[in-house]
Amino acid sequence: MRIALYQPDGPLEFWINGLQAVWPQAEVALWQPGSPPADYALAWAPPQAFFDEQPGLKAVFNLGAGVDALMRLHIPPQTLVVRLDDAGMAAQMVEFVCHALLRHFRDMDGYQTDARAGRWVRREPALRSDFPVGVMGLGVLGTKVAQAVRGFGFPVQGWSRQPKAVDGVQCFAGSAQLDAFLAASRVLVCLLPLTQDTENILNRHTLSQLKPGGYLVNVARGAHLVDADLLALLDSGHLAGATLDVFRTEPLPPQHPFWGRPQIHITPHISARTLLPDSLAQIIAKLQALLQGQPVAGVVQLERGY
Ligand code: NAP
Ligand code: GLV
């Protein structure tokens, strides 16, 4: 068995040693143009040549949850695309989103500004019932986030493609229920995959349907958001702020207007990192299952793009 690896700036030795420990007879090697074709691969955002030169690839394990970079490529029809499902990301996403929500809800930025100015000012406590949270995407990560937010006592609704039932979460589905979902939300969390259907979904039309004083948390992909529309809605006062972890261009260019906005919290795509031990263990378990002809979780449906 030959396993190819592609991850620019990745910890290549970690992956190679980990796989080699389980399959000492296998040939595990970094993929470069001209490398001999492999049976299986681990990859993050490979170039088209990676697939063109390996038409017999049985499966590729995406070294992240989102597969949008792979979906832009032509993948051989028999190659199974398997993504990370959770692998330690859900707990990180829960921490990140709940932190952003609570910081906004408790006006911690305001208290920080006051403290820096030596001001002792108590604000009126906000009511959770005035901060309904809408989670776009009720998948592996979105469901855990919605449940955690519910655990803090906020009203929570979720939106998915197919109808779902999540305890304590009012569920909406499909484009027909998007407006009702948005109108019921004040804080909007985006945990959708980036597909043809979801690109630019956070735009003037959708964001202006949030309750006044709306707040956006985008932890999915930068191309979900129309940047200029967010800025316009912040300027108009309809939106109170945003926490953005992902951007159309990463790193976010120094001249981008988001940098200068105090209402926008920026982080460098760190809300849920690929944790090496968890991810290696998941990929090994899935490859063992595939080798025994068993089904695995996280197989991407190419026709729907996630
Ligand atoms: P997932 O399990 O595939 O869940 C995706 C959810 O989105 C599902 O509930 C799906 O609906 C819903 N959805 C997809 N297309 C839709 C549409 N057109 N309309 C309505 N709902 C739609 O994915 P996940 O593991 O939770 O990850 C979500 C995304 O988070 C990833 O794709 C990735 O881009 C992003 N992410 C970001 C970071 C970071 O560090 N910033 C880390 C990890 C992941 P159904 O349930 O009906 O299929
Ligand atoms: C990170 O953004 C991922 O998709 O895993």
Coordinates of C-alpha atoms and ligand atoms in Angstrom, one line a residue:
M1 CA 0.0 0.0 0.0
R2 CA 1.2 3.5 -0.9
I3 CA 0.0 6.5 1.0
A4 CA 0.7 10.0 -0.3
L5 CA 0.8 13.1 1.8
Y6 CA 0.2 16.8 0.8
Q7 CA 0.1 19.6 3.4
P8 CA 2.1 22.7 2.7
D9 CA 3.8 23.8 5.9
G10 CA 2.3 20.8 7.7
P11 CA 3.9 18.5 10.3
L12 CA 4.8 16.0 7.6
E13 CA 6.9 13.8 9.9
F14 CA 4.1 13.5 12.4
W15 CA 1.7 12.1 9.8
I16 CA 4.4 9.9 8.2
N17 CA 5.6 8.4 11.5
G18 CA 2.1 7.9 12.8
L19 CA 0.9 6.0 9.7
Q20 CA 4.2 4.1 9.4
A21 CA 3.8 2.9 13.0
V22 CA 0.5 1.2 12.1
W23 CA 1.4 0.1 8.6
P24 CA 5.2 -0.6 8.7
Q25 CA 5.1 -2.2 5.2
A26 CA 3.4 0.7 3.6
E27 CA 5.2 3.3 1.6
V28 CA 4.2 6.6 3.1
A29 CA 5.7 9.6 1.3
L30 CA 5.2 13.3 0.6
W31 CA 3.5 13.9 -2.7
Q32 CA 5.3 16.0 -5.3
P33 CA 4.7 16.4 -9.0
G34 CA 6.0 13.2 -10.6
S35 CA 5.7 11.1 -7.5
P36 CA 4.5 7.5 -8.1
P37 CA 0.7 7.2 -7.7
A38 CA -0.7 6.2 -4.3
D39 CA -3.6 4.1 -3.2
Y40 CA -4.6 6.5 -0.4
A41 CA -3.8 10.1 0.5
L42 CA -3.9 12.6 3.3
A43 CA -4.2 16.1 1.9
W44 CA -5.1 19.8 2.6
A45 CA -5.8 22.0 -0.4
P46 CA -3.7 20.1 -3.0
P47 CA -3.3 21.3 -6.6
Q48 CA -5.2 19.7 -9.5
A49 CA -2.1 17.8 -10.5
F50 CA -2.3 15.8 -7.2
F51 CA -5.5 14.1 -8.6
D52 CA -4.5 14.1 -12.3
E53 CA -1.4 12.2 -11.5
Q54 CA -3.2 9.7 -9.2
P55 CA -6.2 8.5 -11.1
G56 CA -6.4 5.3 -9.1
L57 CA -6.6 6.9 -5.7
K58 CA -9.1 4.9 -3.6
A59 CA -9.7 7.6 -0.9
V60 CA -8.3 11.0 0.1
F61 CA -8.5 12.0 3.8
N62 CA -9.1 15.8 4.0
L63 CA -6.9 17.2 6.8
G64 CA -9.8 19.5 8.0
A65 CA -13.5 19.6 8.3
G66 CA -14.3 21.9 5.3
V67 CA -13.8 20.4 1.9
D68 CA -14.4 23.5 -0.2
A69 CA -10.8 23.6 -1.5
L70 CA -11.1 20.0 -2.7
M71 CA -14.5 20.6 -4.3
R72 CA -13.0 23.1 -6.6
L73 CA -10.9 20.3 -8.2
H74 CA -11.7 17.5 -10.6
I75 CA -11.5 14.4 -8.4
P76 CA -11.4 10.9 -10.0
P77 CA -14.9 9.4 -9.8
Q78 CA -13.9 6.4 -7.8
T79 CA -11.9 8.4 -5.2
L80 CA -13.8 8.6 -1.9
V81 CA -13.4 12.0 -0.2
V82 CA -13.4 11.6 3.6
R83 CA -13.3 14.7 5.8
L84 CA -12.5 15.1 9.5
D85 CA -15.7 14.9 11.5
D86 CA -15.2 16.5 14.9
A87 CA -11.8 15.0 15.8
G88 CA -11.6 17.5 18.7
M89 CA -12.9 20.5 16.7
A90 CA -16.4 20.6 18.2
A91 CA -15.2 21.4 21.7
Q92 CA -13.0 24.2 20.3
M93 CA -15.8 25.6 18.2
V94 CA -18.1 25.5 21.3
E95 CA -15.5 27.4 23.3
F96 CA -14.9 30.0 20.6
V97 CA -18.6 30.7 19.8
C98 CA -19.7 30.8 23.4
H99 CA -16.9 33.2 24.2
A100 CA -17.8 35.5 21.4
L101 CA -21.5 35.4 22.4
L102 CA -20.9 36.0 26.1
R103 CA -18.4 38.7 25.5
H104 CA -21.0 40.6 23.4
F105 CA -24.0 39.7 25.6
R106 CA -22.2 40.9 28.8
D107 CA -20.7 43.9 27.1
M108 CA -17.2 43.0 28.1
D109 CA -15.7 45.3 25.5
G110 CA -17.6 48.2 27.1
Y111 CA -16.3 47.3 30.6
Q112 CA -12.7 46.9 29.2
T113 CA -12.9 50.4 27.7
D114 CA -14.2 51.7 31.0
A115 CA -11.5 50.0 33.0
R116 CA -8.8 51.4 30.7
A117 CA -10.2 54.9 31.3
G118 CA -10.5 54.3 35.1
R119 CA -14.3 54.4 35.0
W120 CA -16.5 52.4 37.5
V121 CA -19.8 52.1 35.7
R122 CA -22.4 49.4 36.1
R123 CA -24.7 48.8 33.1
E124 CA -28.2 47.4 33.2
P125 CA -28.1 43.6 32.8
A126 CA -29.2 42.4 29.4
L127 CA -31.9 39.6 29.1
R128 CA -31.1 36.3 27.4
S129 CA -34.6 36.4 26.0
D130 CA -33.6 39.5 24.0
F131 CA -30.6 37.6 22.5
P132 CA -32.0 34.7 20.5
V133 CA -29.1 32.9 18.7
G134 CA -29.5 31.4 15.3
V135 CA -27.0 28.7 14.2
M136 CA -26.7 28.3 10.4
G137 CA -25.6 24.7 9.8
L138 CA -26.7 21.9 12.2
G139 CA -24.0 19.5 11.3
V140 CA -21.2 17.9 13.4
L141 CA -20.1 21.4 14.7
G142 CA -23.3 23.4 14.5
T143 CA -25.3 21.0 16.6
K144 CA -22.8 21.0 19.4
V145 CA -22.6 24.8 19.3
A146 CA -26.4 25.1 19.4
Q147 CA -26.6 22.7 22.3
A148 CA -23.9 24.6 24.3
V149 CA -25.5 28.0 23.6
R150 CA -28.8 26.5 24.8
G151 CA -27.0 25.3 28.0
F152 CA -26.3 29.0 28.8
G153 CA -30.0 29.7 28.7
F154 CA -30.3 31.6 25.4
P155 CA -33.2 30.8 23.0
V156 CA -31.6 28.9 20.1
Q157 CA -32.7 28.1 16.6
G158 CA -30.9 26.2 13.9
W159 CA -31.1 26.1 10.1
S160 CA -30.1 23.2 7.9
R161 CA -30.7 21.9 4.4
Q162 CA -32.8 18.9 5.5
P163 CA -35.2 19.1 8.4
K164 CA -33.6 18.1 11.8
A165 CA -34.6 17.6 15.4
V166 CA -32.2 18.9 18.1
D167 CA -33.3 18.9 21.7
G168 CA -34.1 22.5 22.9
V169 CA -33.4 24.0 19.5
Q170 CA -36.1 25.3 17.2
C171 CA -35.2 23.8 13.8
F172 CA -35.7 25.5 10.4
A173 CA -34.8 23.9 7.1
G174 CA -34.3 24.8 3.5
S175 CA -34.5 28.2 1.6
A176 CA -38.2 28.4 2.2
Q177 CA -37.6 28.7 6.0
L178 CA -34.5 30.9 5.9
D179 CA -36.3 34.2 6.3
A180 CA -38.3 33.0 9.4
F181 CA -35.1 31.6 10.9
L182 CA -33.2 35.0 10.4
A183 CA -36.1 37.1 11.7
A184 CA -36.1 35.0 14.9
S185 CA -32.4 35.5 15.5
R186 CA -30.4 38.4 16.9
V187 CA -27.0 36.7 17.1
L188 CA -26.2 34.7 13.9
V189 CA -23.5 32.0 14.0
C190 CA -22.4 30.7 10.6
L191 CA -21.3 27.0 10.6
L192 CA -22.2 26.1 7.0
P193 CA -19.9 24.4 4.5
L194 CA -18.9 26.7 1.6
T195 CA -20.8 25.5 -1.5
Q196 CA -22.4 27.0 -4.5
D197 CA -25.6 27.4 -2.5
T198 CA -24.0 29.1 0.6
E199 CA -21.4 31.4 -1.0
N200 CA -22.3 35.0 -0.2
I201 CA -25.2 33.9 2.0
L202 CA -24.3 36.5 4.7
N203 CA -25.3 39.6 2.7
R204 CA -27.3 42.8 3.0
H205 CA -30.6 41.0 2.4
T206 CA -30.1 38.2 4.9
L207 CA -28.2 40.1 7.6
S208 CA -30.8 43.0 7.6
Q209 CA -33.5 40.5 8.5
L210 CA -31.8 39.8 11.9
K211 CA -33.4 41.6 14.9
P212 CA -32.1 45.2 15.4
G213 CA -28.7 45.2 17.2
G214 CA -27.8 41.9 15.4
Y215 CA -24.4 40.3 15.9
L216 CA -22.6 38.0 13.5
V217 CA -20.2 35.2 14.4
N218 CA -18.6 33.8 11.2
V219 CA -16.5 30.7 11.9
A220 CA -17.1 28.9 8.6
R221 CA -15.5 30.4 5.5
G222 CA -14.8 34.0 4.5
A223 CA -16.7 33.6 1.2
H224 CA -20.0 33.2 3.0
L225 CA -19.9 36.9 3.9
V226 CA -20.2 39.9 1.5
D227 CA -17.7 42.1 3.4
A228 CA -19.1 45.5 2.1
D229 CA -22.6 44.5 3.2
L230 CA -21.5 43.8 6.8
L231 CA -19.7 47.2 6.9
A232 CA -22.8 49.0 5.6
L233 CA -25.1 47.3 8.2
L234 CA -22.6 48.2 11.0
D235 CA -22.6 51.8 9.7
S236 CA -26.4 52.0 9.6
G237 CA -26.5 50.7 13.2
H238 CA -28.7 47.7 12.3
L239 CA -25.8 45.4 13.3
A240 CA -23.9 45.9 16.6
G241 CA -20.8 44.0 15.7
A242 CA -19.2 40.8 14.5
T243 CA -16.6 38.2 15.4
L244 CA -14.9 37.0 12.3
D245 CA -12.5 34.1 12.3
V246 CA -12.4 33.5 8.5
F247 CA -11.9 35.8 5.5
R248 CA -12.1 35.9 1.7
T249 CA -8.3 36.4 1.6
E250 CA -6.2 34.9 4.4
P251 CA -4.1 36.3 6.0
L252 CA -6.5 39.3 6.0
P253 CA -4.7 42.0 4.0
P254 CA -3.3 44.9 6.1
Q255 CA -5.4 47.5 4.1
H256 CA -8.7 45.6 4.7
P257 CA -11.3 47.9 6.3
F258 CA -12.2 45.2 8.9
W259 CA -9.0 46.0 10.7
G260 CA -10.0 49.5 11.6
R261 CA -13.4 48.6 13.0
P262 CA -13.7 48.4 16.8
Q263 CA -17.0 46.5 16.5
I264 CA -15.3 43.7 14.6
H265 CA -13.3 41.1 16.5
I266 CA -10.7 39.4 14.2
T267 CA -9.0 36.1 14.8
P268 CA -6.7 34.3 12.3
H269 CA -8.8 31.2 11.4
I270 CA -8.2 29.5 14.7
S271 CA -11.7 28.8 16.0
A272 CA -11.2 25.0 15.6
R273 CA -7.8 23.8 14.6
T274 CA -6.9 20.3 13.3
L275 CA -5.6 18.6 16.4
L276 CA -2.9 16.2 15.4
P277 CA -3.3 13.3 17.7
D278 CA -7.1 13.2 17.4
S279 CA -7.0 13.6 13.6
L280 CA -4.4 11.0 13.1
A281 CA -6.3 8.5 15.3
Q282 CA -9.5 9.2 13.3
I283 CA -7.8 8.8 10.0
I284 CA -6.1 5.6 11.0
A285 CA -9.4 4.2 12.3
K286 CA -11.2 5.1 9.1
L287 CA -8.5 3.7 6.8
Q288 CA -8.5 0.5 8.8
A289 CA -12.3 0.3 8.3
L290 CA -12.0 1.0 4.6
L291 CA -9.4 -1.7 4.2
Q292 CA -11.8 -4.1 5.8
G293 CA -14.6 -3.0 3.4
Q294 CA -16.5 -1.2 6.2
P295 CA -18.3 2.2 5.9
V296 CA -16.9 5.3 7.5
A297 CA -18.3 8.6 8.7
G298 CA -17.5 11.9 7.0
V299 CA -17.7 10.7 3.4
V300 CA -18.3 13.8 1.3
Q301 CA -21.3 13.7 -1.1
L302 CA -19.7 15.3 -4.2
E303 CA -23.0 16.3 -5.8
R304 CA -24.0 18.5 -2.8
G305 CA -20.5 19.7 -2.2
Y306 CA -20.0 18.8 1.5
Ligands
NAP1 P1 -21.2 19.3 8.5 O1 -21.3 18.3 9.5 O2 -21.2 18.9 7.0 O3 -22.5 20.3 8.6 C1 -22.9 21.2 7.7 C2 -24.3 21.7 8.0 O4 -24.7 22.7 7.1 C3 -25.4 20.6 7.9 O5 -26.4 20.8 8.9 C4 -26.1 20.9 6.5 O6 -27.4 20.6 6.4 C5 -25.9 22.4 6.5 N1 -26.0 22.9 5.2 C6 -25.2 22.7 4.1 N2 -25.7 23.3 3.0 C7 -26.8 24.0 3.4 C8 -27.7 24.8 2.7 N3 -27.6 25.1 1.4 N4 -28.8 25.3 3.4 C9 -28.9 25.0 4.7 N5 -28.1 24.3 5.4 C10 -27.0 23.7 4.7 O7 -20.0 20.3 8.7 P2 -19.3 20.6 10.0 O8 -18.3 19.6 10.4 O9 -20.3 21.0 11.1 O10 -18.4 21.9 9.6 C11 -19.1 23.1 9.1 C12 -18.1 24.0 8.4 O11 -17.3 24.7 9.4 C13 -17.0 23.3 7.6 O12 -17.5 23.1 6.3 C14 -15.9 24.4 7.6 O13 -15.9 25.2 6.4 C15 -16.1 25.1 8.8 N6 -15.0 25.0 9.8 C16 -14.3 26.1 10.1 C17 -13.2 25.9 11.1 C18 -12.4 27.1 11.5 O14 -11.4 26.9 12.2 N7 -12.8 28.3 11.2 C19 -12.9 24.7 11.6 C20 -13.7 23.6 11.2 C21 -14.7 23.7 10.3 P3 -27.9 19.0 6.5 O15 -27.7 18.7 8.0 O16 -29.3 19.1 6.1 O17 -27.0 18.3 5.6
GLV2 C1 -10.8 24.5 9.1 O1 -11.2 25.5 8.7 C2 -11.4 23.2 8.7 O2 -12.2 23.2 7.8 O3 -11.1 22.2 9.3

